[in-house]
Amino acid sequence: MRKFNIRKVLDGLTAGSSSASQQPQPQQHTPGNREPEIQETLQSEHFQLCKTVRHGFPYQPSALAFDPVQKILAVGTQTGALRLFGRPGVECYCQHDSGAAVIQLQFLINEGALVSALADDTLHLWNLRQKRPAILHSLKFCRERVTFCHLPFQSKWLYVGTERGNIHIVNVESFTLSGYVIMWNKAIELSSKSHPGPIVHISDNPMDEGKLLIGFESGTVVLWDLKSKKGDYRYTYDEAIHSVAWHHEGKQFICSHSDGTLTIWNVRSPAKPVQTITPHGKQLKDGKKPEPCKPILKVEFKTSRSGEPFIILSGGLSYDTVGRRPCLTVMHGKSTAVLEMDYSIVDFLTLCETPYANDFQEPYAVVVLLEKDLVLIDLAQNGYPIFENPYPLSIHESPVTCCEYFADCPVDLIPALYSVGARQKRQGYSKKEWPINGGNWGLGAQSYPEIIITGHADGSIKFWDASAITLQVLYKLKTAKVFEKSRNKDDKPNTDIVDEDPYAIQIISWCPESRMLCIAGVSAHVIIYRFSKQEVIIEVIPMLEVRLLYEINDVESPEGEQAPPLSTPVGAASPQPIPPQSHPSTSSSSSDGLRDNVPCLKVKSSPLKQSPGYQAELVIQLVWVGGEPPQQITSLAVNSSYGLVVFGNCNGIAIVDYLQKAVLLNLGTIELYGSNDPYRREPRSPRKSRQPSGAGLCDINEGTVVPEDRCKSPTSAKMSRKLSLPTDLKPDLDVKDNSFSRSRSSSVTSIDKESREAISALHFCETFTRKADSSPSPCLWVGTTLGTVLVIALNLPPGGEQRLLQPVIVSPSGTVLRLKGGILRMAFLDTTGCLMPPAYESWREHNVPEEKDEKEKLKKKRPVSVSPSSSQEISENQYAVICSEKQAKVIALPTQNCAYKQNITETSFVLRGDIVALSNSICLACFCANGHIMTFSLPSLRPLLDVYYLPLTNMRIARTFCFTNNGQALYLVSPTEIQRLTYSQETCENLQEMLGELFTPVETPEAPNRGFFKGLFGGGAQSLDREELFGESSSGKASRSLAQHIPGPGGIEGVKGAASGVVGELARARLALDERGQKLGDLEERTTAMLSSADSFSKHAHEMMLKYKDKKWYQF
C-alpha cells in the first residue's frame, strides 16, 4: 500500500506538466505477469476545436427577409444572430460581433449579398457568395438612430430613415453616404408646428423611381420628388402609421394604423383616403365609426392577373377578444380569412412570383415569423393550408431538459426509427413543394450514422438523424402516455414533488445495439422501453414500486426497507414477480397521518395501445416514505444482455430485473460500503431535517436551498442535468450572475452533507470484481458524489428459459476505490488499450414468437463466465478508466493499482466527461465549468487538447453538453437551438466541403413588358438616373461626423487572411482573377471612352474644315 501511495504522488507531479514524457511506463505489474506497454496513436495534432453547425429555431427572432430569385430566407434575432435558410439541409448561422438586435434585413436581390440594420445604428453588408458569409462593410451612424431601410430592386442606393425623420442615402457598393439628404422639415407642410415622428416607411413608386413615399409615425405620408427635391403630395391621417404598401400600378397605396384601420389613398387625392376599412371592427348602426381595434402592425397589398388583389395584415383584432391567439388576416376580394397562430407574430412576408414591383405580383405563399415558430401558408389552395416545415425548428416544442448524442450507430437504426416515425406525420399540409429552395448541398465526407436524443419537459423524447451536419426528426415518443392525466387541479395530490411538468425527462440511458431505452423522470419514475415494429395492446402496464430511503439504524435491514409486496431479500432464491394488479401497493398513511408508500404519479389502469416504435416494458416508481417525497433519480443505466436496470439517488441504489419484473437490490448508499465506509456517520431519522426533494433537475445550489425552491419546474433556469454533490465538495451555481462560483453553507451540518452522498455514475461491465479474481465476470460499478467507486457482483442464470425462472443474485463485492470529486463516468479497456463496450444483446422483434433454433442461438449469446485455467490466455488484465469532477484515474485490474492519474482541474470542476473513439483510437474528453474543453490520451492520460471555449457557462449548457465518437460534441446554446462542434482536426479540415452553398447563379427574370401604347403615351415605369442624383459630383460629400465607415473582415483582405489549404488557394486565385478582371474591365471601358471621344473630336474637326474651306477670311 505504501508503494501505491508514493506512486500516486509521483504520478501527480508528472501529470502536472503537459510536456511529461510522451509514453509513461505503466506501473504496478502483477507478479509473474508483466503489463505490456500500450502504443498510443493519438497526438495533439489530431485535435482542433471549431463550431460546425447550429440547428433549431432562431432564438428571439426580430427581422425577416426573402430573396425571390435566389429563394433564400434570412432571419435576424435580438442577440445579433443571422440565420439563412435555403432548400432543406442548406442552413447557415452568422453572428454580428456587437450582439445588438437586428431590426431589419434587406437582400440585394440575386446579388448574393444582404444588408442588416442593427439596434446600435450600424448597417452591415454581408457577402453570401461564400459558404461562411462574412461582413464586407459596416457603417456606424453617430448622430442619428436608424429606424427603417429600403433598397429598391437592382439599385445600389439604400434609403435609410431615422428617428429624427430624416432620410440618408448609402451607396451599397462602397458603403459610403451620399451628400443627398431628405430633411424632415423640408418634407412636411411648412405650416405644421409639430415634429412628424420617426420614419416608419420608405418606398419608391413602382411606376416612377423618381418619386419616394415616406411614412412618418405620426400619420403623415409624403410623396417626395427626388429630382426637384420637394414634396409633391402630403397625406395626413389622425392615427399613427405602422406600415405602408403600394399597389403595383403606382396609383394607390394602403396604410395600416394604430386604431386597427386600413386607409387606401389615391396618389393624386391627398385630401382624404378613398377607402377606410376596419377589418376586425364591429360595424355599428347609425353609420357611426366602428369601435377601435388593436394596431395593425403590418399590411401588404399584392395583385394577381387572374383575380382580386390580396390584402394581408397582422394584428388589428378587436379589444374584446381577450385570450384570443395572434392572427394573420388574408383579405381576398369579398372573403376574409383569419388564421390563428400559436405564438405572437414578429413579421411576415408575401412570397411573389416576380421581383419587380411594377408587375402583377402573383402571390403564392406567406411566410410568417412567429416568436417561436416559422409558418408558411399556401395562398393558392382553398382554406390556406400550411406547408410541412422541413427544417428542424421544433427542438423546443416542449423545453429540452436533457440530451444525448450517439455517433457511429448501427446502420439499420436510422431507417428503423424513420419507418415508425413516418406513421406519426400529421395530415392536412399543402400538397406543394416547400418554396424556399435556394442554395446547394455540401459534399458530405462523413458517412457514419449519428443520432441525437432530446428529452423534454412534457415527458416526450425525440430521436433526430444528425448525420453529415444535418438534422431531421425521426421519431417522437410520449412517455406520459403510461400515466393517468389529472382531470382537474384538485386531483393532484401526489405530483407535488414538482409544481409543473411532472413527466419531465431527467436522464436517458439508451443501448443503440439492442435498442433498449430507459428514462428517468422528475417525479422519481423510471420507464423501460423495448423497440418493436408491431402494434400491441397491453391489458395491464407492468409496474414496480420501490421504497428507497436514507435511514441508519440497527433495527431495519435493507430488505425491510422495500415495499411489502415486493420484498426480496438480496440473493434470495426466487424474487417475487410483479403481482397481477396494476397497483401493487395501495395509497396508505402511517400512524401519524403522513403520506406513505404512495408514488408521485398514477399508472394507467385501462388497457394501453402501443404503436410501433418504443413500447413500455416496465414502469418503476419510488414511493413516499413517512411523509417524505421520494428523492429525484441522479443516475441510471440499462443492460440488455443482463436484463437489468439500475438507478440511484441521494438515498441509495436499486437494481431491477426487468425480465422477471423484480427488485433485486435496494440499499441505502451507506449499506453499499458495508464495513468499508470511510465516513463516520450518525444514525438519523429522515424526518428530522427534511431534504429538498426537487434538487435533481431543478437546483444544483443544494446547500442553500430554501423550501420555496424545492419544487421548481425542471424548465426553470436553475435546472441541472443530474443532482450532484454534497455542498462543500461541489462548487455551486450562482444563478444571479449566470456563472459558476464557490459557496459554502454553514446551515448544513456535516451529517447532512455526508447523508447527501448520491449515486452519480453507473456502469455495467464484465471485468474483475475483486483483487483475487482470476477471471472477469459480470458486475456493476457504482460511482458516488463523494468520489467513491463501489463494485457489485452479478450472478446471472443461464440464458433462454432458465433466465426467466432462476433468480439473478447481486451482492456488494467489498471493492472500494477513491477519487477526488464526484464520479462522472467509467469505462473499461482491454489489455491492448481498446475500449470494451458493455455486453449487449442485438435487437430482435420480441412481439413475434421465435423458432426453436433461434432460442438456441440466444442461449449461446448470454455472456459465459471464463474458467480460471483459461483466463491467463484470454484476458491477462484490464484497465478501468474513471473520470471525476476533479481528476481521472486509470486503474489496472485485477490488481486495482493506479496505473495513471491526471488532475484535470484544481479551481473548477468537470461538468461532463466522456470516453470516446477518434481516429481508430480512444480518448477522454472533458468539459469544465470554467469553459475549457480538454482531451486526454488513454490509458496514459496525456493532455492532448485544452481550449478555452465558452466564456460563460450557464445551467442549460451544463445540463446538455455531451461528447460522442469521431470528434463530435453538442450543447443547447439557447432554449431553441443546438450548437454542434468538433474537436477533430480532420473534421475541421473537411468542414468547408461539407457546408452547403447559399448562392447559386440564377438568371434574373425579364422585366415586365411596357406594352406599345404605354410606351407611346408614357404610362410605363419611369426610370431614374440615381447615380446622377446621389453621386458625389451632384450631391457633394456627406458630413464626416454623421457616420463612420468600418471595413469588414469579409472583404478580399479578410479572405486572404482566413483562407487556408487548397480551398483557400482557389478562393484567393478566384478573387485575384475577379480583381484583375474588374481592373481590366475598368481599363477597357476607359479605353473605349477615350477612343470614342477621339473619334468624335476628329469628326467635329473634319466638319469644321469642310464648313470653312472655301470662305475668305473676311467672310468669317
CSV table of C-alpha atoms in Angstrom, one decimal, residues 106-334:
chain,number,residue,atom,x,y,z
A,106,GLN,CA,-32.7,43.7,-47.0
A,107,PHE,CA,-31.4,41.3,-49.7
A,108,LEU,CA,-29.5,42.7,-52.7
A,109,ILE,CA,-31.8,40.5,-54.8
A,110,ASN,CA,-29.9,37.9,-56.9
A,111,GLU,CA,-26.6,39.6,-56.0
A,112,GLY,CA,-25.5,37.2,-53.2
A,113,ALA,CA,-25.5,39.9,-50.6
A,114,LEU,CA,-27.6,41.1,-47.7
A,115,VAL,CA,-27.8,44.4,-45.7
A,116,SER,CA,-28.5,44.2,-41.9
A,117,ALA,CA,-29.6,47.1,-39.8
A,118,LEU,CA,-29.0,46.8,-36.1
A,119,ALA,CA,-30.4,48.5,-33.0
A,120,ASP,CA,-27.0,50.1,-32.3
A,121,ASP,CA,-27.4,52.1,-35.5
A,122,THR,CA,-25.0,50.1,-37.6
A,123,LEU,CA,-25.5,48.8,-41.2
A,124,HIS,CA,-23.6,45.8,-42.4
A,125,LEU,CA,-23.2,44.3,-45.8
A,126,TRP,CA,-22.9,40.5,-45.8
A,127,ASN,CA,-21.3,38.6,-48.6
A,128,LEU,CA,-23.3,35.4,-49.2
A,129,ARG,CA,-21.2,34.1,-52.1
A,130,GLN,CA,-19.0,32.2,-49.7
A,131,LYS,CA,-20.0,29.1,-47.6
A,132,ARG,CA,-19.5,31.0,-44.4
A,133,PRO,CA,-20.9,34.5,-45.0
A,134,ALA,CA,-18.8,37.4,-43.8
A,135,ILE,CA,-19.2,41.2,-43.4
A,136,LEU,CA,-17.7,43.2,-46.3
A,137,HIS,CA,-18.5,46.7,-45.0
A,138,SER,CA,-20.1,48.3,-41.9
A,139,LEU,CA,-21.4,51.9,-41.4
A,140,LYS,CA,-22.0,53.3,-38.0
A,141,PHE,CA,-24.4,56.2,-37.6
A,142,CYS,CA,-23.1,58.6,-34.9
A,143,ARG,CA,-25.7,61.3,-34.6
A,144,GLU,CA,-29.0,59.6,-35.7
A,145,ARG,CA,-30.9,56.4,-34.8
A,146,VAL,CA,-31.8,54.1,-37.7
A,147,THR,CA,-35.5,53.1,-37.9
A,148,PHE,CA,-36.2,51.9,-41.4
A,149,CYS,CA,-34.3,50.9,-44.6
A,150,HIS,CA,-35.3,50.4,-48.2
A,151,LEU,CA,-33.3,49.1,-51.1
A,152,PRO,CA,-35.1,49.2,-54.4
A,153,PHE,CA,-34.6,46.2,-56.7
A,154,GLN,CA,-31.5,46.5,-58.9
A,155,SER,CA,-30.4,49.7,-57.3
A,156,LYS,CA,-27.2,50.3,-55.4
A,157,TRP,CA,-28.6,53.2,-53.3
A,158,LEU,CA,-30.0,52.3,-49.9
A,159,TYR,CA,-32.5,54.7,-48.3
A,160,VAL,CA,-32.0,54.9,-44.5
A,161,GLY,CA,-34.7,56.5,-42.4
A,162,THR,CA,-34.0,57.8,-38.9
A,163,GLU,CA,-35.7,58.6,-35.6
A,164,ARG,CA,-35.4,62.3,-36.3
A,165,GLY,CA,-37.4,61.9,-39.5
A,166,ASN,CA,-34.5,62.4,-41.9
A,167,ILE,CA,-33.5,60.1,-44.8
A,168,HIS,CA,-29.9,59.4,-45.7
A,169,ILE,CA,-28.7,57.6,-48.8
A,170,VAL,CA,-26.0,54.9,-48.7
A,171,ASN,CA,-24.0,53.6,-51.7
A,172,VAL,CA,-24.1,49.8,-51.0
A,173,GLU,CA,-21.0,49.2,-53.2
A,174,SER,CA,-18.7,51.5,-51.3
A,175,PHE,CA,-20.8,51.7,-48.2
A,176,THR,CA,-20.4,55.5,-48.1
A,177,LEU,CA,-23.0,58.2,-47.5
A,178,SER,CA,-24.3,60.3,-50.4
A,179,GLY,CA,-24.5,64.1,-49.8
A,180,TYR,CA,-28.2,63.9,-50.8
A,181,VAL,CA,-30.3,64.1,-47.6
A,182,ILE,CA,-34.1,64.5,-47.2
A,183,MET,CA,-34.7,66.6,-44.1
A,184,TRP,CA,-37.9,66.1,-42.2
A,185,ASN,CA,-38.7,69.9,-42.1
A,186,LYS,CA,-38.5,70.1,-45.9
A,187,ALA,CA,-40.7,67.0,-46.4
A,188,ILE,CA,-43.7,68.1,-44.2
A,189,GLU,CA,-46.0,71.0,-44.6
A,190,LEU,CA,-44.2,74.2,-43.6
A,191,SER,CA,-47.3,75.3,-41.6
A,192,SER,CA,-47.0,72.1,-39.5
A,193,LYS,CA,-45.9,73.0,-36.0
A,194,SER,CA,-45.1,69.6,-34.6
A,195,HIS,CA,-42.4,67.0,-35.5
A,196,PRO,CA,-43.8,64.2,-37.6
A,197,GLY,CA,-42.0,61.5,-35.7
A,198,PRO,CA,-39.6,58.8,-36.8
A,199,ILE,CA,-39.6,57.3,-40.3
A,200,VAL,CA,-41.6,54.1,-40.4
A,201,HIS,CA,-41.7,53.6,-44.1
A,202,ILE,CA,-39.8,54.3,-47.3
A,203,SER,CA,-40.5,53.0,-50.8
A,204,ASP,CA,-40.4,54.3,-54.3
A,205,ASN,CA,-43.4,54.4,-56.6
A,206,PRO,CA,-43.4,51.2,-58.6
A,207,MET,CA,-44.1,53.1,-61.8
A,208,ASP,CA,-41.7,56.1,-61.1
A,209,GLU,CA,-38.4,55.6,-59.4
A,210,GLY,CA,-38.1,59.4,-59.0
A,211,LYS,CA,-41.0,59.5,-56.5
A,212,LEU,CA,-40.3,58.4,-53.0
A,213,LEU,CA,-43.1,57.6,-50.5
A,214,ILE,CA,-42.1,58.5,-46.9
A,215,GLY,CA,-44.2,57.4,-44.0
A,216,PHE,CA,-43.8,59.2,-40.6
A,217,GLU,CA,-45.1,57.6,-37.4
A,218,SER,CA,-47.5,60.4,-36.5
A,219,GLY,CA,-49.7,59.7,-39.5
A,220,THR,CA,-48.2,61.9,-42.2
A,221,VAL,CA,-47.2,60.4,-45.6
A,222,VAL,CA,-45.2,62.4,-48.1
A,223,LEU,CA,-44.6,61.7,-51.8
A,224,TRP,CA,-41.2,63.2,-52.4
A,225,ASP,CA,-39.9,64.1,-55.8
A,226,LEU,CA,-36.2,63.2,-55.8
A,227,LYS,CA,-35.2,65.4,-58.8
A,228,SER,CA,-36.9,68.6,-57.8
A,229,LYS,CA,-36.1,67.9,-54.0
A,230,LYS,CA,-39.6,68.8,-52.9
A,231,GLY,CA,-42.8,67.1,-51.7
A,232,ASP,CA,-45.4,66.6,-54.4
A,233,TYR,CA,-48.3,65.5,-52.2
A,234,ARG,CA,-48.8,65.2,-48.4
A,235,TYR,CA,-51.4,62.8,-46.9
A,236,THR,CA,-52.4,63.2,-43.3
A,237,TYR,CA,-54.5,60.9,-41.1
A,238,ASP,CA,-55.1,61.4,-37.4
A,239,GLU,CA,-53.9,57.9,-36.3
A,240,ALA,CA,-50.3,56.7,-36.1
A,241,ILE,CA,-48.9,54.7,-39.1
A,242,HIS,CA,-47.3,51.3,-38.7
A,243,SER,CA,-46.8,50.3,-42.3
A,244,VAL,CA,-47.4,51.3,-45.9
A,245,ALA,CA,-47.7,49.3,-49.1
A,246,TRP,CA,-48.1,50.1,-52.8
A,247,HIS,CA,-50.5,48.8,-55.5
A,248,HIS,CA,-48.2,47.6,-58.3
A,249,GLU,CA,-49.6,50.2,-60.7
A,250,GLY,CA,-48.3,53.0,-58.5
A,251,LYS,CA,-51.7,54.9,-58.4
A,252,GLN,CA,-52.8,53.7,-55.0
A,253,PHE,CA,-51.2,52.8,-51.7
A,254,ILE,CA,-52.5,51.4,-48.4
A,255,CYS,CA,-51.6,52.4,-44.8
A,256,SER,CA,-52.1,50.4,-41.6
A,257,HIS,CA,-52.9,52.4,-38.4
A,258,SER,CA,-52.7,52.1,-34.6
A,259,ASP,CA,-56.6,52.1,-34.2
A,260,GLY,CA,-56.9,48.9,-36.3
A,261,THR,CA,-57.9,50.7,-39.5
A,262,LEU,CA,-56.6,50.5,-43.1
A,263,THR,CA,-56.7,53.6,-45.3
A,264,ILE,CA,-56.4,53.3,-49.1
A,265,TRP,CA,-55.2,56.5,-50.8
A,266,ASN,CA,-55.2,57.7,-54.4
A,267,VAL,CA,-51.8,59.2,-55.1
A,268,ARG,CA,-53.3,62.3,-56.7
A,269,SER,CA,-56.0,62.8,-54.0
A,270,PRO,CA,-54.2,63.8,-50.8
A,271,ALA,CA,-57.3,65.3,-49.1
A,272,LYS,CA,-58.8,62.1,-47.8
A,273,PRO,CA,-58.5,58.4,-48.2
A,274,VAL,CA,-60.5,56.7,-50.9
A,275,GLN,CA,-61.5,53.9,-48.5
A,276,THR,CA,-61.2,53.3,-44.8
A,277,ILE,CA,-61.5,49.7,-43.6
A,278,THR,CA,-61.6,48.2,-40.1
A,279,PRO,CA,-61.1,44.5,-40.8
A,280,HIS,CA,-62.0,43.3,-37.3
A,281,GLY,CA,-64.2,46.2,-36.2
A,282,LYS,CA,-67.8,45.7,-35.3
A,283,GLN,CA,-69.9,47.7,-37.7
A,284,LEU,CA,-72.2,49.9,-35.6
A,285,LYS,CA,-75.6,51.1,-36.8
A,286,ASP,CA,-76.4,54.7,-37.4
A,287,GLY,CA,-73.3,54.9,-39.6
A,288,LYS,CA,-71.0,55.6,-36.7
A,289,LYS,CA,-67.4,54.8,-36.8
A,290,PRO,CA,-66.6,51.2,-35.8
A,291,GLU,CA,-65.1,50.6,-32.4
A,292,PRO,CA,-61.3,51.0,-32.4
A,293,CYS,CA,-59.2,47.8,-32.5
A,294,LYS,CA,-55.7,46.8,-31.7
A,295,PRO,CA,-53.0,48.3,-34.1
A,296,ILE,CA,-52.4,46.7,-37.5
A,297,LEU,CA,-48.7,46.2,-37.3
A,298,LYS,CA,-48.1,45.4,-41.0
A,299,VAL,CA,-50.0,45.3,-44.2
A,300,GLU,CA,-49.1,44.0,-47.7
A,301,PHE,CA,-51.0,44.7,-50.9
A,302,LYS,CA,-50.4,42.1,-53.6
A,303,THR,CA,-52.1,41.9,-57.0
A,304,SER,CA,-52.9,39.0,-59.3
A,305,ARG,CA,-53.7,38.9,-63.0
A,306,SER,CA,-56.4,36.4,-62.7
A,307,GLY,CA,-58.4,37.8,-59.7
A,308,GLU,CA,-58.8,40.2,-56.9
A,309,PRO,CA,-55.8,41.6,-55.0
A,310,PHE,CA,-54.7,40.2,-51.7
A,311,ILE,CA,-54.6,42.4,-48.6
A,312,ILE,CA,-52.6,40.6,-45.9
A,313,LEU,CA,-52.2,42.0,-42.4
A,314,SER,CA,-51.1,41.1,-38.9
A,315,GLY,CA,-52.8,42.5,-35.8
A,316,GLY,CA,-55.9,44.6,-35.8
A,317,LEU,CA,-58.1,42.4,-33.6
A,318,SER,CA,-60.9,44.0,-31.5
A,319,TYR,CA,-60.0,44.7,-27.9
A,320,ASP,CA,-62.8,42.4,-26.6
A,321,THR,CA,-61.1,39.2,-28.0
A,322,VAL,CA,-59.2,38.7,-24.7
A,323,GLY,CA,-57.2,35.5,-24.7
A,324,ARG,CA,-57.5,35.1,-28.5
A,325,ARG,CA,-54.4,33.9,-30.2
A,326,PRO,CA,-52.4,36.2,-32.6
A,327,CYS,CA,-53.9,36.2,-36.1
A,328,LEU,CA,-52.8,36.8,-39.7
A,329,THR,CA,-55.7,38.1,-41.8
A,330,VAL,CA,-55.9,37.4,-45.5
A,331,MET,CA,-58.5,39.6,-47.4
A,332,HIS,CA,-59.1,38.4,-50.9
A,333,GLY,CA,-62.0,40.0,-52.8
A,334,LYS,CA,-65.0,39.7,-50.5
